[in-house]
Amino acid sequence: MKNLLITALLFISASLWAQSVTSPSGRIQVDFHLSDEGNPSYSVLFDNKEVIKPSPMGFRLKQGIDLTYGFKIIETKTRSVSETWEPVWGEVKEITDNHNELRIHLQQYASDSKMDIVFRVFDDGVGFRYEFEPNQKLAYFQVTDEATSFCLTGDHKAFWIPGNDDSNEYYYSTTKISGIDTRLCDGKGIGTHKIIDKHCIQSPVMLKTDDNIYINIFEAALSDYPAMLLDVNVNNYTLKAHLAGSATDVKAFMQTPCKTPWRTILISDNAADILASKTILNLNEPCKIENTDFIKPQKMVGVWWEMHVPNKSSWNYADKFNIKLADTDWTTLTPNGRHGANTANVKRYIDFAAENGIDGVLVEGWNVGWEDWAGNWKEEVFDFVTPYPDFNVEELSSYAKSKGVNLIMHHETSASATNYERRLDSAIGFMKKHGYNSVKTGYVGWIIPRGETHDGQWMVQHYERVIKKMAENGIMIDEHESVRPTGQHRTYPNLMACEAARGNEYNAWSIGNPPEHETILPFTRLMGGPMDYTPGIFKIKMANYQAGNTCQVHSTIAKQLALYVTMYSPLQMAADLPENYNLYKDAFQFIKDVAVDWDTTKIIEAEPGDYITIARKAKGTENWFIGAITDENKRTVEFYLDFLDPDKTYLATIYADGKDADWITNPESYSISTKKVTSGSKLKIKLAAGGGCAVSIYPIK
Amino acid sequence: MKNLLITALLFISASLWAQSVTSPSGRIQVDFHLSDEGNPSYSVLFDNKEVIKPSPMGFRLKQGIDLTYGFKIIETKTRSVSETWEPVWGEVKEITDNHNELRIHLQQYASDSKMDIVFRVFDDGVGFRYEFEPNQKLAYFQVTDEATSFCLTGDHKAFWIPGNDDSNEYYYSTTKISGIDTRLCDGKGIGTHKIIDKHCIQSPVMLKTDDNIYINIFEAALSDYPAMLLDVNVNNYTLKAHLAGSATDVKAFMQTPCKTPWRTILISDNAADILASKTILNLNEPCKIENTDFIKPQKMVGVWWEMHVPNKSSWNYADKFNIKLADTDWTTLTPNGRHGANTANVKRYIDFAAENGIDGVLVEGWNVGWEDWAGNWKEEVFDFVTPYPDFNVEELSSYAKSKGVNLIMHHETSASATNYERRLDSAIGFMKKHGYNSVKTGYVGWIIPRGETHDGQWMVQHYERVIKKMAENGIMIDEHESVRPTGQHRTYPNLMACEAARGNEYNAWSIGNPPEHETILPFTRLMGGPMDYTPGIFKIKMANYQAGNTCQVHSTIAKQLALYVTMYSPLQMAADLPENYNLYKDAFQFIKDVAVDWDTTKIIEAEPGDYITIARKAKGTENWFIGAITDENKRTVEFYLDFLDPDKTYLATIYADGKDADWITNPESYSISTKKVTSGSKLKIKLAAGGGCAVSIYPIK
């Protein structure tokens, strides 16, 4: 904040203050406006063309203070930042943060309240947020509504899911803005399905204008504030911040000094730039974990998919549907014979992981409480420290250790965050005693504290409390059913992945995920951080599959492989059963080989809803991995390998769809071929309908 | 449940089933009715005269099930109990439980739901509750309303406070039932004042009929259920259960097997019997703490009253009003010079306690956070483990130990129960490390989880969780701003006392407590358990007292002494400042002498709102202590000491109001006299307006 530069204020007219700030390249420009009534607003230009029309800013507070008008400008400041930093893990080894900042110090005439609006303008987008310094007039305040809006210039194409502050597990709808109607969305299989309003959608929303400009609207660095959904005006194409709900009429309890998350607008005429953007990460705080040695990207298998496929295994040990945690002696229950997390079965997974160089084994259903865990908004379900009688934690911990495999802890909270918090110290004690260094958390159901929501301020604070506590104890975390991430894995890189979207699991027991699903997720949910999507299902059709029903993965096997590259995560599951991988050992080789941490990423081509092709170089190596996926349409991808080192020759192994492959009729058809390639080579690969292709490229020594 | 006795069912008419159960003496009779529409109801007779007219029973559930009608009787059972038990501490050494029980197994035609109604009829009252066995039709249910009503027979006189599920800190109104209007109640000084409804009052409510029958309506064994307030029909004199509020429209989340608290109706033609009743305790579960050795009734002084009197001390160390717990280094703040909990001052209290045989020293304001602790519904206020820079916990712990004095921990939660629960393990660890074996908790402000209430189900669960956890760790507890107790100190006798009413502190800084206040509390708030009323204020008029304002204790010094006997508690504070006690060492002798645990209690006379005289024999001794108090009217008490051992001669020391004493004009006037007495002696003592008298009686060796 030392390199301040007071820039001239422009008077556009007697009635309007305005000040501009442009991105380093000049392609993106933000204009801040203050009307003569003191209403703050902003607009955004891309290549001198308006992308966001003048749009309202500010807040409405419970105390009757309306922070949307009556402001005067006290001072403005600009500064330029150009720096690089290294993430602990990521898609690239080094990230450049290159932006110009404009800070507007505002003061409200009536209330004396002070509010800063800060814009950071990057070459691929804009972030802005509100900051409040401590001041006596506004030491504490209670936000009931955020006025921030995004006034769009036309009836763009939108990729969206319904606004639900208790779930993000929807498949995407693609409509014009004017066609958004969330009442039509399918909520089957979503335990906390609800429609807030027919015109309320979740962020991020991915947009494409008629003249092929791509716009992504989201937020960065969500902390101590509710998540931002969006109220859509289908008539004038305005999106307005809709803060996730709470147990009271107050959405956010604020204490100065404080700041909101960044509201982000990514813009490009090339969809690939949206995927490559590091703006959301750059808007997050630097790493706050001092010693990050415990954080290691990894692959895992797990006692998990067998509970999703029909009629195989269960999380629960017994079949008994009215149980009280405090009163139950699980050793006296009659086992149902289908309990997945039994010692012998877990050993089988440990053996499989050890044989195949997989780092970790996730075990769900290891702890008591699953007999009666969901659906009753019940507070005391799990204690996180009591294994079922058939899960020998000591034996398995030492067995896994002897095989060089990490057991991954599972803490399903049944959305009872209060119960989890009060037991967290003892749960972590149990993990440390038994050598677990990573945990998957889950929040299935309606939140307790009752009335709070998964995406509201209280739960946002909760997730952060848990992430921090895990960090303090040297534990990596993978959150399921949490709020969607907004880049805070920069700050807390022990947050390896989140679910917070519709994962592969839906293919096992619902209408599933349409083939386009994985071509949209990187443009939406993944903008904020890695997803634990659980790819790699080889047994595409479920045991109960029948022509006409949809219980299958909506994909070919080759596409499942490609997802390890296109769906970036430092925590990747090989989600299928060991016995299914053993049927296709040649294809499984790609999962064994593929990296989970990268030096370089090249988005070769991308179009939301249609296709994505990405190449990545594994961290600290010269090995490249490529993934290409398509939607329900078959497609030929063609690209040069010009990212390879021109001085090297490589062996490419191509895991392609079989000639007769088709996600519906023949999804398990694939062919594997190898060829020598150089940086001058070009690959041309056919993707089946619902198909994909994975390529590994190793230098030839 | 072995000694079952199936009694005959009476058919009162073709349209009404009925069955009766009477108390052992036969004075109280309960009739259970089932109408031909299957509506359950009950009525109560006292000496063959109706006291409760036929009154509705049952529940309304969220699932659309209405458990108020459509029942059939499956079976009825009766049994008789006569047993005695010994409380760990109490007003008497041994308690007799002598009652007849009627259990009605009901089943609802439409839903198949099963519900038991259980009546227990004692010679001084009735308890009834609802019980639900596990059954598939009603494994879980959500209560939105409890229909239980108490249809009274006339426009009785009522002693009541307004129904507020976030505070009980009101003084009592005395009106006819028809005159109840809570909008007139004074909420000054009550941080969580709210009027639920003009006709909603708190329970217990004390009633007196025109023909001098005393009726107390309350509940016993409140656990995992909201507290019961009462909606008053001022036209037909019906009181209906009004369950304390929650963050949702559900008042109680129930899982079978489960039972409600007991609804209690105490009845007598002698007010003293109401005070002597052990029915509420008998309706609670036996002690669940295995080793109760750590539980010791005690007297305490504390760094506390000096924060209540004007312009003396503060809880906070610095004067700074916008502080964040996580970001603050308290050592860098500027001390305000008024911080009460400083090492030197605490040593002064330890010295005073040691010199006067007082067991404990409570220290409030010892821990960081008080600068900015109330009024902003803020979650992270206290951490319970960080002392202020001027409070040397190691030095004080060892100093107290060397003097044979217990330091008493203070955990003000600022009503942020979530914050307290997540820090409780570390807070208890701190206590154990530093040798604290008792804690006073506080819940000032609106509850977090936000939307929950102090008296709602979630908080009732919370208090019980904390009590149990303290018990597991050998810690005694004194709760302030909690739900009012309902006798569960039988079950968890480490719950020594609660506030949960308007304590003596209100006299320091508000309109205060009218002189009748302490004559009503034993008939209302104290029915459920001991109160930490903090008597013993000798400096009756505050430093800022001026004729016309009310900042004084509404009492004489002699009455303050009498409260140690009339306001039963195993935890009694000598609440005034050491320097004030040193001005009146002769009067302070009674506080040094008075016991806090008793073999025998005799309610000599009592009339709610007017006077109370009680004699008690200290546990394991032949020493008696008598307290007599009056309201704003002066009064002469006269009684025989026929409870004394006829074979002994005693020395009585009488701490009486001075001849010229008067709570307004001369409250600090008292006279102390001694005389020899025997069981044939009679005492005749004049109580001043707002006055009282305390007597100690020791056998002469």
mmCIF file of N, CA and C in Angstrom, chain A residues 477-544:
data_model
loop_
_atom_site.group_PDB
_atom_site.id
_atom_site.type_symbol
_atom_site.label_atom_id
_atom_site.label_comp_id
_atom_site.label_asym_id
_atom_site.label_seq_id
_atom_site.Cartn_x
_atom_site.Cartn_y
_atom_site.Cartn_z
ATOM 1 N N ILE A 477 -7.466 -32.268 4.068
ATOM 2 C CA ILE A 477 -8.920 -32.411 4.150
ATOM 3 C C ILE A 477 -9.563 -32.346 2.771
ATOM 4 N N ASP A 478 -10.618 -33.120 2.646
ATOM 5 C CA ASP A 478 -11.422 -33.238 1.420
ATOM 6 C C ASP A 478 -12.870 -33.112 1.883
ATOM 7 N N GLU A 479 -13.504 -32.001 1.545
ATOM 8 C CA GLU A 479 -14.852 -31.744 2.068
ATOM 9 C C GLU A 479 -15.937 -32.165 1.076
ATOM 10 N N HIS A 480 -16.918 -32.878 1.552
ATOM 11 C CA HIS A 480 -18.089 -33.184 0.720
ATOM 12 C C HIS A 480 -19.316 -32.481 1.289
ATOM 13 N N GLU A 481 -20.215 -32.135 0.404
ATOM 14 C CA GLU A 481 -21.437 -31.391 0.755
ATOM 15 C C GLU A 481 -21.131 -30.088 1.491
ATOM 16 N N SER A 482 -19.969 -29.527 1.251
ATOM 17 C CA SER A 482 -19.646 -28.226 1.835
ATOM 18 C C SER A 482 -20.070 -27.135 0.867
ATOM 19 N N VAL A 483 -19.872 -25.889 1.277
ATOM 20 C CA VAL A 483 -20.011 -24.783 0.338
ATOM 21 C C VAL A 483 -18.986 -24.977 -0.786
ATOM 22 N N ARG A 484 -19.306 -24.497 -1.998
ATOM 23 C CA ARG A 484 -18.318 -24.629 -3.081
ATOM 24 C C ARG A 484 -17.133 -23.728 -2.817
ATOM 25 N N PRO A 485 -15.910 -24.206 -3.178
ATOM 26 C CA PRO A 485 -14.701 -23.445 -2.834
ATOM 27 C C PRO A 485 -14.545 -22.215 -3.718
ATOM 28 N N THR A 486 -13.766 -21.277 -3.210
ATOM 29 C CA THR A 486 -13.550 -20.014 -3.911
ATOM 30 C C THR A 486 -12.075 -19.646 -3.910
ATOM 31 N N GLY A 487 -11.235 -20.668 -4.001
ATOM 32 C CA GLY A 487 -9.802 -20.414 -4.123
ATOM 33 C C GLY A 487 -9.037 -20.367 -2.817
ATOM 34 N N GLN A 488 -9.704 -20.688 -1.697
ATOM 35 C CA GLN A 488 -8.980 -20.551 -0.429
ATOM 36 C C GLN A 488 -7.972 -21.671 -0.210
ATOM 37 N N HIS A 489 -7.870 -22.608 -1.172
ATOM 38 C CA HIS A 489 -6.784 -23.588 -1.051
ATOM 39 C C HIS A 489 -5.429 -22.917 -1.284
ATOM 40 N N ARG A 490 -5.417 -21.691 -1.803
ATOM 41 C CA ARG A 490 -4.153 -20.944 -1.795
ATOM 42 C C ARG A 490 -3.736 -20.648 -0.355
ATOM 43 N N THR A 491 -4.704 -20.250 0.448
ATOM 44 C CA THR A 491 -4.438 -19.832 1.825
ATOM 45 C C THR A 491 -4.238 -21.039 2.736
ATOM 46 N N TYR A 492 -5.080 -22.035 2.535
ATOM 47 C CA TYR A 492 -5.006 -23.266 3.339
ATOM 48 C C TYR A 492 -4.856 -24.449 2.391
ATOM 49 N N PRO A 493 -3.636 -24.695 1.905
ATOM 50 C CA PRO A 493 -3.461 -25.754 0.909
ATOM 51 C C PRO A 493 -3.640 -27.162 1.465
ATOM 52 N N ASN A 494 -3.961 -27.292 2.747
ATOM 53 C CA ASN A 494 -4.376 -28.618 3.234
ATOM 54 C C ASN A 494 -5.803 -28.928 2.823
ATOM 55 N N LEU A 495 -6.526 -27.924 2.308
ATOM 56 C CA LEU A 495 -7.841 -28.185 1.717
ATOM 57 C C LEU A 495 -7.600 -28.709 0.297
ATOM 58 N N MET A 496 -7.529 -30.009 0.173
ATOM 59 C CA MET A 496 -7.101 -30.612 -1.090
ATOM 60 C C MET A 496 -8.199 -30.558 -2.140
ATOM 61 N N ALA A 497 -9.404 -30.826 -1.730
ATOM 62 C CA ALA A 497 -10.499 -30.896 -2.705
ATOM 63 C C ALA A 497 -11.809 -30.767 -1.967
ATOM 64 N N CYS A 498 -12.835 -30.460 -2.712
ATOM 65 C CA CYS A 498 -14.199 -30.468 -2.192
ATOM 66 C C CYS A 498 -15.064 -31.227 -3.188
ATOM 67 N N GLU A 499 -16.215 -31.628 -2.741
ATOM 68 C CA GLU A 499 -17.210 -32.140 -3.669
ATOM 69 C C GLU A 499 -18.004 -30.907 -4.104
ATOM 70 N N ALA A 500 -19.049 -30.569 -3.383
ATOM 71 C CA ALA A 500 -19.781 -29.315 -3.595
ATOM 72 C C ALA A 500 -20.249 -29.192 -5.039
ATOM 73 N N ALA A 501 -20.618 -30.284 -5.618
ATOM 74 C CA ALA A 501 -21.178 -30.313 -6.965
ATOM 75 C C ALA A 501 -21.692 -31.732 -7.181
ATOM 76 N N ARG A 502 -22.221 -31.968 -8.347
ATOM 77 C CA ARG A 502 -22.775 -33.281 -8.666
ATOM 78 C C ARG A 502 -21.650 -34.178 -9.161
ATOM 79 N N GLY A 503 -21.242 -35.112 -8.301
ATOM 80 C CA GLY A 503 -20.104 -35.966 -8.630
ATOM 81 C C GLY A 503 -20.514 -37.187 -9.433
ATOM 82 N N ASN A 504 -19.521 -37.981 -9.744
ATOM 83 C CA ASN A 504 -19.723 -39.200 -10.534
ATOM 84 C C ASN A 504 -20.715 -40.146 -9.862
ATOM 85 N N GLU A 505 -20.826 -40.052 -8.535
ATOM 86 C CA GLU A 505 -21.682 -40.972 -7.782
ATOM 87 C C GLU A 505 -23.130 -40.957 -8.261
ATOM 88 N N TYR A 506 -23.563 -39.797 -8.753
ATOM 89 C CA TYR A 506 -24.960 -39.717 -9.206
ATOM 90 C C TYR A 506 -25.246 -40.682 -10.339
ATOM 91 N N ASN A 507 -24.204 -41.045 -11.081
ATOM 92 C CA ASN A 507 -24.393 -42.005 -12.167
ATOM 93 C C ASN A 507 -24.756 -43.392 -11.665
ATOM 94 N N ALA A 508 -24.482 -43.646 -10.388
ATOM 95 C CA ALA A 508 -24.729 -44.989 -9.874
ATOM 96 C C ALA A 508 -26.182 -45.216 -9.492
ATOM 97 N N TRP A 509 -26.900 -44.146 -9.161
ATOM 98 C CA TRP A 509 -28.212 -44.397 -8.564
ATOM 99 C C TRP A 509 -29.265 -43.346 -8.894
ATOM 100 N N SER A 510 -28.962 -42.511 -9.893
ATOM 101 C CA SER A 510 -29.973 -41.512 -10.244
ATOM 102 C C SER A 510 -30.019 -41.386 -11.752
ATOM 103 N N ILE A 511 -30.713 -40.396 -12.221
ATOM 104 C CA ILE A 511 -30.722 -40.127 -13.651
ATOM 105 C C ILE A 511 -29.308 -39.819 -14.127
ATOM 106 N N GLY A 512 -28.430 -39.518 -13.181
ATOM 107 C CA GLY A 512 -27.009 -39.401 -13.503
ATOM 108 C C GLY A 512 -26.617 -38.037 -14.011
ATOM 109 N N ASN A 513 -25.427 -38.008 -14.595
ATOM 110 C CA ASN A 513 -24.856 -36.775 -15.104
ATOM 111 C C ASN A 513 -24.797 -36.873 -16.623
ATOM 112 N N PRO A 514 -25.409 -35.973 -17.324
ATOM 113 C CA PRO A 514 -25.377 -36.069 -18.782
ATOM 114 C C PRO A 514 -23.938 -35.959 -19.291
ATOM 115 N N PRO A 515 -23.650 -36.489 -20.472
ATOM 116 C CA PRO A 515 -22.263 -36.503 -20.965
ATOM 117 C C PRO A 515 -21.618 -35.119 -21.016
ATOM 118 N N GLU A 516 -22.423 -34.075 -21.134
ATOM 119 C CA GLU A 516 -21.830 -32.737 -21.164
ATOM 120 C C GLU A 516 -21.361 -32.255 -19.800
ATOM 121 N N HIS A 517 -21.801 -32.960 -18.755
ATOM 122 C CA HIS A 517 -21.591 -32.482 -17.381
ATOM 123 C C HIS A 517 -20.137 -32.109 -17.108
ATOM 124 N N GLU A 518 -19.220 -32.990 -17.469
ATOM 125 C CA GLU A 518 -17.804 -32.756 -17.170
ATOM 126 C C GLU A 518 -17.183 -31.697 -18.073
ATOM 127 N N THR A 519 -17.908 -31.288 -19.123
ATOM 128 C CA THR A 519 -17.392 -30.170 -19.930
ATOM 129 C C THR A 519 -17.865 -28.824 -19.373
ATOM 130 N N ILE A 520 -18.806 -28.859 -18.444
ATOM 131 C CA ILE A 520 -19.292 -27.614 -17.823
ATOM 132 C C ILE A 520 -18.641 -27.385 -16.464
ATOM 133 N N LEU A 521 -18.477 -28.463 -15.701
ATOM 134 C CA LEU A 521 -17.934 -28.310 -14.344
ATOM 135 C C LEU A 521 -16.655 -27.477 -14.279
ATOM 136 N N PRO A 522 -15.678 -27.690 -15.189
ATOM 137 C CA PRO A 522 -14.469 -26.854 -15.088
ATOM 138 C C PRO A 522 -14.754 -25.364 -15.269
ATOM 139 N N PHE A 523 -15.822 -25.026 -15.958
ATOM 140 C CA PHE A 523 -16.188 -23.620 -16.159
ATOM 141 C C PHE A 523 -17.037 -23.061 -15.012
ATOM 142 N N THR A 524 -17.429 -23.916 -14.099
ATOM 143 C CA THR A 524 -18.340 -23.466 -13.041
ATOM 144 C C THR A 524 -17.744 -23.860 -11.693
ATOM 145 N N ARG A 525 -18.123 -25.014 -11.216
ATOM 146 C CA ARG A 525 -17.691 -25.444 -9.891
ATOM 147 C C ARG A 525 -16.171 -25.425 -9.710
ATOM 148 N N LEU A 526 -15.432 -25.851 -10.725
ATOM 149 C CA LEU A 526 -13.981 -25.958 -10.555
ATOM 150 C C LEU A 526 -13.259 -24.603 -10.600
ATOM 151 N N MET A 527 -13.980 -23.541 -10.951
ATOM 152 C CA MET A 527 -13.351 -22.224 -10.932
ATOM 153 C C MET A 527 -12.806 -21.905 -9.537
ATOM 154 N N GLY A 528 -13.465 -22.435 -8.521
ATOM 155 C CA GLY A 528 -13.066 -22.118 -7.152
ATOM 156 C C GLY A 528 -12.078 -23.088 -6.544
ATOM 157 N N GLY A 529 -11.863 -24.230 -7.195
ATOM 158 C CA GLY A 529 -10.915 -25.172 -6.622
ATOM 159 C C GLY A 529 -11.204 -26.593 -7.034
ATOM 160 N N PRO A 530 -10.282 -27.472 -6.696
ATOM 161 C CA PRO A 530 -10.386 -28.861 -7.134
ATOM 162 C C PRO A 530 -11.645 -29.545 -6.617
ATOM 163 N N MET A 531 -12.097 -30.478 -7.428
ATOM 164 C CA MET A 531 -13.266 -31.263 -7.052
ATOM 165 C C MET A 531 -12.872 -32.722 -6.881
ATOM 166 N N ASP A 532 -13.404 -33.330 -5.839
ATOM 167 C CA ASP A 532 -13.256 -34.773 -5.669
ATOM 168 C C ASP A 532 -14.396 -35.429 -6.448
ATOM 169 N N TYR A 533 -14.187 -35.504 -7.766
ATOM 170 C CA TYR A 533 -15.271 -35.971 -8.645
ATOM 171 C C TYR A 533 -15.393 -37.490 -8.634
ATOM 172 N N THR A 534 -14.321 -38.159 -8.215
ATOM 173 C CA THR A 534 -14.274 -39.635 -8.207
ATOM 174 C C THR A 534 -14.463 -40.227 -9.596
ATOM 175 N N PRO A 535 -13.533 -39.955 -10.512
ATOM 176 C CA PRO A 535 -13.606 -40.552 -11.848
ATOM 177 C C PRO A 535 -13.084 -41.988 -11.839
ATOM 178 N N GLY A 536 -12.974 -42.536 -13.018
ATOM 179 C CA GLY A 536 -12.311 -43.843 -13.152
ATOM 180 C C GLY A 536 -13.224 -45.036 -13.023
ATOM 181 N N ILE A 537 -14.498 -44.854 -13.292
ATOM 182 C CA ILE A 537 -15.408 -46.009 -13.248
ATOM 183 C C ILE A 537 -15.287 -46.778 -14.568
ATOM 184 N N PHE A 538 -14.885 -48.047 -14.465
ATOM 185 C CA PHE A 538 -14.712 -48.896 -15.657
ATOM 186 C C PHE A 538 -15.952 -49.744 -15.921
ATOM 187 N N LYS A 539 -16.610 -50.145 -14.857
ATOM 188 C CA LYS A 539 -17.859 -50.910 -15.010
ATOM 189 C C LYS A 539 -18.949 -49.864 -15.190
ATOM 190 N N ILE A 540 -19.164 -49.524 -16.464
ATOM 191 C CA ILE A 540 -19.964 -48.351 -16.802
ATOM 192 C C ILE A 540 -21.436 -48.550 -16.481
ATOM 193 N N LYS A 541 -21.937 -49.751 -16.753
ATOM 194 C CA LYS A 541 -23.359 -50.001 -16.501
ATOM 195 C C LYS A 541 -23.508 -50.729 -15.171
ATOM 196 N N MET A 542 -24.398 -50.209 -14.345
ATOM 197 C CA MET A 542 -24.595 -50.772 -13.029
ATOM 198 C C MET A 542 -25.221 -52.161 -13.147
ATOM 199 N N ALA A 543 -25.139 -52.921 -12.062
ATOM 200 C CA ALA A 543 -25.658 -54.285 -12.066
ATOM 201 C C ALA A 543 -27.150 -54.305 -12.377
ATOM 202 N N ASN A 544 -27.833 -53.251 -12.006
ATOM 203 C CA ASN A 544 -29.281 -53.211 -12.259
ATOM 204 C C ASN A 544 -29.611 -52.473 -13.558
#
